[in-house]
Coordinates of C-alpha atoms in Angstrom, one line a residue:
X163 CA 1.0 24.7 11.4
X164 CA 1.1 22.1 8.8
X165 CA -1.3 23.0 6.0
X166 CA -3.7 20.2 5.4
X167 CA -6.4 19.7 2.8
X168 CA -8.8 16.7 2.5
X169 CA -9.4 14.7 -0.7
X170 CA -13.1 12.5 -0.4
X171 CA -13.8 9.9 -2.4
X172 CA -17.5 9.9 -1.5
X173 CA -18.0 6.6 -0.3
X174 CA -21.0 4.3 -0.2
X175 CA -21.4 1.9 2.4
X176 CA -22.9 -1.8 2.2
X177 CA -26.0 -0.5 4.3
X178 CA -26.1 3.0 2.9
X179 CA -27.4 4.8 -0.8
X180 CA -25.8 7.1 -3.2
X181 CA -28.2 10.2 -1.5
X182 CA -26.9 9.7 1.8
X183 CA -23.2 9.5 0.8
X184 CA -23.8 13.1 -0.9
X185 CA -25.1 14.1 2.4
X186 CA -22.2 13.0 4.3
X187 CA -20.1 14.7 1.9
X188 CA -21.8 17.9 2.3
X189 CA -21.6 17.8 5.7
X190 CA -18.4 16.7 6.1
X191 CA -17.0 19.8 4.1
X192 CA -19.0 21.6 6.3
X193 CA -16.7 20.3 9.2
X194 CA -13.4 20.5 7.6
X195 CA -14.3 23.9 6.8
X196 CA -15.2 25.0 10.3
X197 CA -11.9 23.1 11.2
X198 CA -9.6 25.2 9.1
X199 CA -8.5 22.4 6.0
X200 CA -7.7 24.7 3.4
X201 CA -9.5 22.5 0.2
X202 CA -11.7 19.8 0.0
X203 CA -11.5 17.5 -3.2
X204 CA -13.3 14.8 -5.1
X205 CA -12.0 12.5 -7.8
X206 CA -13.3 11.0 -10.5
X207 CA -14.5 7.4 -10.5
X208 CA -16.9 5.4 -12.9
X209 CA -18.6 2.4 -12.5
X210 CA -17.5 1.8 -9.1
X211 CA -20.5 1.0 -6.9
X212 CA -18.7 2.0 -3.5
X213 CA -17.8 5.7 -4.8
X214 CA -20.4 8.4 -5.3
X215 CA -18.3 10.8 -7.0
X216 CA -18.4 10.0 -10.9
X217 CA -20.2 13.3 -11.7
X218 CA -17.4 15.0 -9.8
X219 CA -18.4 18.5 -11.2
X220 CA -21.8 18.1 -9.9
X221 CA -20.9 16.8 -6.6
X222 CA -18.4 20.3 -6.9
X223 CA -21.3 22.2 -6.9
X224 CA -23.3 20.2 -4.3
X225 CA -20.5 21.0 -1.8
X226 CA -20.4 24.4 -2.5
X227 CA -23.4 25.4 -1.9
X228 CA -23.1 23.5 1.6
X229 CA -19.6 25.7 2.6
X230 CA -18.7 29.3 2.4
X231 CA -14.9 30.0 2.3
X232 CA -12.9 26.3 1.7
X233 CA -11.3 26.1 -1.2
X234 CA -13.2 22.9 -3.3
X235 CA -11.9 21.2 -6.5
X236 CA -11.6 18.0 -8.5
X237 CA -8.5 16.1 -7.6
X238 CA -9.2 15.3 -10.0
X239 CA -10.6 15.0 -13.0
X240 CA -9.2 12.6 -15.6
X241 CA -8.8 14.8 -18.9
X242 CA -8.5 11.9 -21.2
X243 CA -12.3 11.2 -20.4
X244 CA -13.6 14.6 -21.5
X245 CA -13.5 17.0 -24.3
X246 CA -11.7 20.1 -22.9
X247 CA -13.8 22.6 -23.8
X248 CA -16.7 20.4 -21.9
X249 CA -14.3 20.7 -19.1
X250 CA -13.6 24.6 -19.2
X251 CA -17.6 25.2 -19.2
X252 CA -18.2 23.2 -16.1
X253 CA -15.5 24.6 -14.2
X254 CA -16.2 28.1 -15.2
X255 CA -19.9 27.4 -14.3
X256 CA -18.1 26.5 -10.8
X257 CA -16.1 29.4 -10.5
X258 CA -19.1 31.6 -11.4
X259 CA -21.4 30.1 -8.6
X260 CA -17.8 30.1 -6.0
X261 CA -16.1 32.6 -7.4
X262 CA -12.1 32.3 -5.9
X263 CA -12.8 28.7 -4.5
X264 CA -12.5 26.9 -7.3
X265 CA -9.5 24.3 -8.2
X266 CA -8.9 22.0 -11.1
X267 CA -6.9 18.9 -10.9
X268 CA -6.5 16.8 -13.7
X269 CA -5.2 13.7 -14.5
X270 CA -4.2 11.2 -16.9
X271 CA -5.7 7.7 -15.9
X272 CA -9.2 7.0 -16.9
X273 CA -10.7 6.7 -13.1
X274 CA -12.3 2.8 -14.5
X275 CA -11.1 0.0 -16.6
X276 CA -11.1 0.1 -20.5
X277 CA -14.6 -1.2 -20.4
X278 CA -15.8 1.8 -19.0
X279 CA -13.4 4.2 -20.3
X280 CA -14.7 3.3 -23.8
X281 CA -18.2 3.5 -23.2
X282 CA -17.5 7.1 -21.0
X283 CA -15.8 8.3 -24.8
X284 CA -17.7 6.4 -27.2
X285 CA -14.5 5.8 -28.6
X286 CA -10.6 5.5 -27.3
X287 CA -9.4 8.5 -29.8
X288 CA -8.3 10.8 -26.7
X289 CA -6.3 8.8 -24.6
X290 CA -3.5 9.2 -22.0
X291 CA -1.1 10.4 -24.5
X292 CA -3.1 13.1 -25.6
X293 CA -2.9 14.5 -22.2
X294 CA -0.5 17.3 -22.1
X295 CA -2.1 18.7 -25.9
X296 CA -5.5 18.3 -23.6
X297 CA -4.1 20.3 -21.0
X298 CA -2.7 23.2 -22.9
X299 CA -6.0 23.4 -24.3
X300 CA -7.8 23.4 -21.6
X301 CA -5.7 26.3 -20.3
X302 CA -6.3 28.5 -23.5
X303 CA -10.1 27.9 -23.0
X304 CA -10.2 28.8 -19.2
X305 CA -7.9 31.8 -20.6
X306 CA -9.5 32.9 -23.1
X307 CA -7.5 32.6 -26.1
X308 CA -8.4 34.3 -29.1
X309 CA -6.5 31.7 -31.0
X310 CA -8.7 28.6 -30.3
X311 CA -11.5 30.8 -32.5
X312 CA -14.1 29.1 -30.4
X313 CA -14.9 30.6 -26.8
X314 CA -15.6 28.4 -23.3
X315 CA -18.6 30.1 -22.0
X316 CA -18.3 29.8 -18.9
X317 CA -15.3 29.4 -18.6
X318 CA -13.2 32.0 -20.5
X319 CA -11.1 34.3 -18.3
X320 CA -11.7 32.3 -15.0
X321 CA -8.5 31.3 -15.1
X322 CA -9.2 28.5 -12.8
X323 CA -6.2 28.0 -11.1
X324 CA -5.1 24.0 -12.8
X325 CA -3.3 21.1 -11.0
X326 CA -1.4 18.1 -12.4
X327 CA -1.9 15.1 -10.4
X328 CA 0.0 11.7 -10.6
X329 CA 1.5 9.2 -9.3
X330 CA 4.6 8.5 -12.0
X331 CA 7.3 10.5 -13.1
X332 CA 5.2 11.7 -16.2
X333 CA 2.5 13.6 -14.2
X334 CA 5.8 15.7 -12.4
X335 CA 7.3 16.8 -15.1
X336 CA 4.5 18.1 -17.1
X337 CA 3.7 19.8 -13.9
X338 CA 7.3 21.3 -14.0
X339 CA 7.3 21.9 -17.5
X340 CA 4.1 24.0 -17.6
X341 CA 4.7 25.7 -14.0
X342 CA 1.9 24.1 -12.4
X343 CA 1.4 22.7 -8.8
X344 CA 1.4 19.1 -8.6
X345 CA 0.2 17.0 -6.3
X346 CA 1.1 13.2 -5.8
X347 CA -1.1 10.3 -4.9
X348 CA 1.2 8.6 -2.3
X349 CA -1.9 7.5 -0.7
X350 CA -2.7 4.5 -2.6
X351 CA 0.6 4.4 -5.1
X352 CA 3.5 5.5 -2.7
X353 CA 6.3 4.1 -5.0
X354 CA 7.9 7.1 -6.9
X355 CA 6.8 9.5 -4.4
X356 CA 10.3 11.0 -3.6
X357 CA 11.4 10.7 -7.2
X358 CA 8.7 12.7 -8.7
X359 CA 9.0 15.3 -6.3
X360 CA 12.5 15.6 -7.0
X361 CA 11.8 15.6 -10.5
X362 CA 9.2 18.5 -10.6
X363 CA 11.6 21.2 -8.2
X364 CA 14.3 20.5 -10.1
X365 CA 12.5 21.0 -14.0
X366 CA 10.1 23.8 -12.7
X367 CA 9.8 26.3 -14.8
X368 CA 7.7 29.9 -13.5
X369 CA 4.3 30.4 -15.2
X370 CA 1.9 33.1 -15.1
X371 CA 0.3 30.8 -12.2
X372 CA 2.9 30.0 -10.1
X373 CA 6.0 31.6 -9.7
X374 CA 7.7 28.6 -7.2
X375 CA 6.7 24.8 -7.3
X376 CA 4.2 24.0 -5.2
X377 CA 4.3 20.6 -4.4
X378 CA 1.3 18.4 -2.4
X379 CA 0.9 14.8 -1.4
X380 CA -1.7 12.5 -0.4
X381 CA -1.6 10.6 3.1
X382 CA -3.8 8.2 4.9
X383 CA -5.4 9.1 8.3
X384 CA -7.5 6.9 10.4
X385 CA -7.6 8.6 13.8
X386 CA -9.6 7.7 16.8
X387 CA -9.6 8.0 20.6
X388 CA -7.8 5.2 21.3
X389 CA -5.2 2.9 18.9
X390 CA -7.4 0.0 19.2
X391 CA -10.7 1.9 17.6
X392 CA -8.0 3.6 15.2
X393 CA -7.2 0.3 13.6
X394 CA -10.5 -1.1 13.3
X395 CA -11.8 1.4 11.6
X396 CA -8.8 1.5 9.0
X397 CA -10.3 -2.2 8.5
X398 CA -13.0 -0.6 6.3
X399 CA -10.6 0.6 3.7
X400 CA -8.6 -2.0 4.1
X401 CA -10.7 -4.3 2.9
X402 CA -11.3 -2.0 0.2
X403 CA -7.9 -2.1 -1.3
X404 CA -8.0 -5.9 -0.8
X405 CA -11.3 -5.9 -2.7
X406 CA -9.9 -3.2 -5.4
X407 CA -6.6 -5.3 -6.3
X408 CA -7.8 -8.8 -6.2
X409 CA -10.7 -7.7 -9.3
X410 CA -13.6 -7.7 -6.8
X411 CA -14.3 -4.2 -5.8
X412 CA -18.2 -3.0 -4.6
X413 CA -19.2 -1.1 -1.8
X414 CA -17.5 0.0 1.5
X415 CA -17.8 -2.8 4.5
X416 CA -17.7 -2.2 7.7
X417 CA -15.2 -2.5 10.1
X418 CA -14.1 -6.3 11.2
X419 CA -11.2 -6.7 13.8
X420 CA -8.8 -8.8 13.2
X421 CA -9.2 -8.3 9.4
X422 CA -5.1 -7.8 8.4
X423 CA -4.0 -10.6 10.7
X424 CA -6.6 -12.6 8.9
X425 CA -5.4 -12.4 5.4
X426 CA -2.8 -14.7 3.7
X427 CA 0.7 -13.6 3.5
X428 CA 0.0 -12.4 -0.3
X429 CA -3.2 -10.1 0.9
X430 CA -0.8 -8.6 4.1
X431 CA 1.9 -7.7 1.7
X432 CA -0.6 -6.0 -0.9
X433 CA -1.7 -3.5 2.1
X434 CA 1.3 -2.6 3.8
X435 CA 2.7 -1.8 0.2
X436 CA -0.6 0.1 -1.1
X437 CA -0.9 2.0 2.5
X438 CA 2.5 2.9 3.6
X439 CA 1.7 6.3 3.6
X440 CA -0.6 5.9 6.7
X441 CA -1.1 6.9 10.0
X442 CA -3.7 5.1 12.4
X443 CA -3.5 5.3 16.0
X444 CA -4.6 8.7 18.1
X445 CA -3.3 11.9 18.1
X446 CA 0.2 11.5 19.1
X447 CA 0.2 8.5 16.3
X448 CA -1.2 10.9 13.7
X449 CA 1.0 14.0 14.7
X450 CA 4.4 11.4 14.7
X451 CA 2.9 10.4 11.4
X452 CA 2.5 13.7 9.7
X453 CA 5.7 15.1 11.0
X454 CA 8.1 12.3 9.4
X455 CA 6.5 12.4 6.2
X456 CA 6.4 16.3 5.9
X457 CA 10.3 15.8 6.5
X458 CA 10.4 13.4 4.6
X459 CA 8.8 15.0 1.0
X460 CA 9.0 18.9 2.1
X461 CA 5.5 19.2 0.9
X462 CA 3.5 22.7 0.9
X463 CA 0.9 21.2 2.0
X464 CA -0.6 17.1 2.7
X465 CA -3.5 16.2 1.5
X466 CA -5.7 13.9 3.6
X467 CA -7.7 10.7 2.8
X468 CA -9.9 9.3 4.9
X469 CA -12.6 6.7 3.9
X470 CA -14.6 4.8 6.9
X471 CA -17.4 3.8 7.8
X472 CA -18.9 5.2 10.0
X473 CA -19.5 9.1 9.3
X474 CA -19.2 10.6 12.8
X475 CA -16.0 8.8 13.0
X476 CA -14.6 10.1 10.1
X477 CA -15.8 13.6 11.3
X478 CA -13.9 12.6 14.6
X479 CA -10.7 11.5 12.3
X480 CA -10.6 15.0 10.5
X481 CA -11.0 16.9 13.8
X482 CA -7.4 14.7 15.5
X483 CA -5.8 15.2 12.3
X484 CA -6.1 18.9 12.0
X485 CA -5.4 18.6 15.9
X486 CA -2.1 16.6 15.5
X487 CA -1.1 19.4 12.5
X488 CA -1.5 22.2 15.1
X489 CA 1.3 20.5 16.8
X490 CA 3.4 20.3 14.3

């Protein structure tokens, strides 16, 4: 079977509140648990009134307490935003309360615009390039290095097993270079996906974590029934994106058919670039889907993202998806 996580952005609907979006998120970890996905995720956003998930550590700890065996993590959290030493305590404090549950994904992007990123760090001193110096650090804290001369408590000798996440070359080869796994975020930035994979087996080098590369990617899913409920609901995120790159993002709409076929030719070609690593359509759709781009990247595992709506259909998505994977 094709190994599948799922990667949540906690989304808050037009009609809903930030409490009941936690509550979905809870329960749908609940559900991908009892399904069999092997982690469930949350990234970092800020100032974003349609994601929930700023306080990603906090929502970490919300879900855990709701599940009893998935793995959970941030995928991720975006060093640059952070103080690593902030970051080791509140992961350690996660791996204390789920001990052998807990993973770390970092990455380099500030999750907002420079607005937000400066008032999140008071000041733009740790930036992007910092990141890999920000990572090694990070590491010594979670391991405990007597060389830092300052301890992570909690945190020291978790060892919580770290991920690089990206979505350029950069991200896969500090993944390589420090023998991490690396997972790629082909589902909204699909265009160096086969490069960077490339890239990270062929630099790899073994580290006390990983022996192998370990390689993961993210891919949309919008399952239903039937093709036609399928696609409408893949209209909520769609107009999302639309929202997202045009400057005018807010909360999550619901679904509208017709919405694609409505949008000028410049809208159209902004979707079907962003979301090319989709599947929508029922089961057969989704398995077709998974199985060409499995081949395609020779991923470990896919990570699946799913926003909609509605949250029993989004329930019902993750349930065909880890149906169409049994086929596979």
């Amino acid at each position: 079977m094709l190994k599948l996580s799922f990667l949540d952005l906690v989304p808050v609907t037009d009609t809903g509140t930030i409490a009941q979006s936690l509550a979905n998120a809870a329960d749908l970890a609940r559900h991908a648990e009892a399904l069999g996905y092997a982690r469930y995720w949350v990234a970092e956003h800020h100032g974003m009134a349609g994601i929930a998930s700023a306080a990603t550590s906090v929502v970490l700890a919300h879900i855990g307490q709701a599940t009893s065996t998935i793995r959970i993590g941030a995928g991720g959290i975006m060093l640059p935003n952070h103080a690593p030493m902030v970051i080791a305590e509140q992961f350690g404090t996660l791996e204390a309360l789920f001990p052998g549950r807990v993973d770390l994904g970092l990455g380099r992007a500030p999750g907002s615009d420079g607005r937000v990123a400066q008032a999140l760090r008071r000041n733009l001193a740790s930036d992007e390039r910092q990141f890999p110096q920000d990572v090694v650090e990070l590491q010594a804290f979670l391991a405990g290095d007597d060389r830092l001369g300052i301890r992570a408590v909690p945190g020291e000798g978790t060892k919580v097993p770290l991920w690089i996440l990206g979505s350029s070359l950069f991200g896969a080869q500090l993944a390589a270079m420090l023998g991490l796994p690396y997972a790629f975020a082909s589902h909204f930035a699909p265009d160096a996906l086969d490069e960077a994979l490339d890239i990270y087996r062929r630099q790899f080098r073994p580290s006390e974590q990983l022996a192998e590369p370990y390689a993961a990617a993210a891919f949309n899913v919008f399952a239903a029934d039937t093709r036609e409920e399928a696609e409408l609901l893949a209209s909520s995120q769609q107009q999302a994106f639309v929202a997202l790159r045009t400057g005018n993002p807010g909360k999550m709409k619901p679904p509208l058919a017709g919405y694609k076929d409505s949008l000028p030719p410049n809208a159209r070609a902004i979707l079907d670039h962003v979301l090319q690593c989709s599947a929508v359509g029922t089961v057969d759709d989704i398995a077709a889907g998974l199985q060409g781009f499995a081949a395609r990247t020779g991923v470990d595992e896919v990570i699946v993202a799913s926003s909609m709506y509605d949250h029993a259909a989004r329930k019902r998505s993750l349930a065909i998806a880890i149906e169409a994977a049994k086929r596979l």
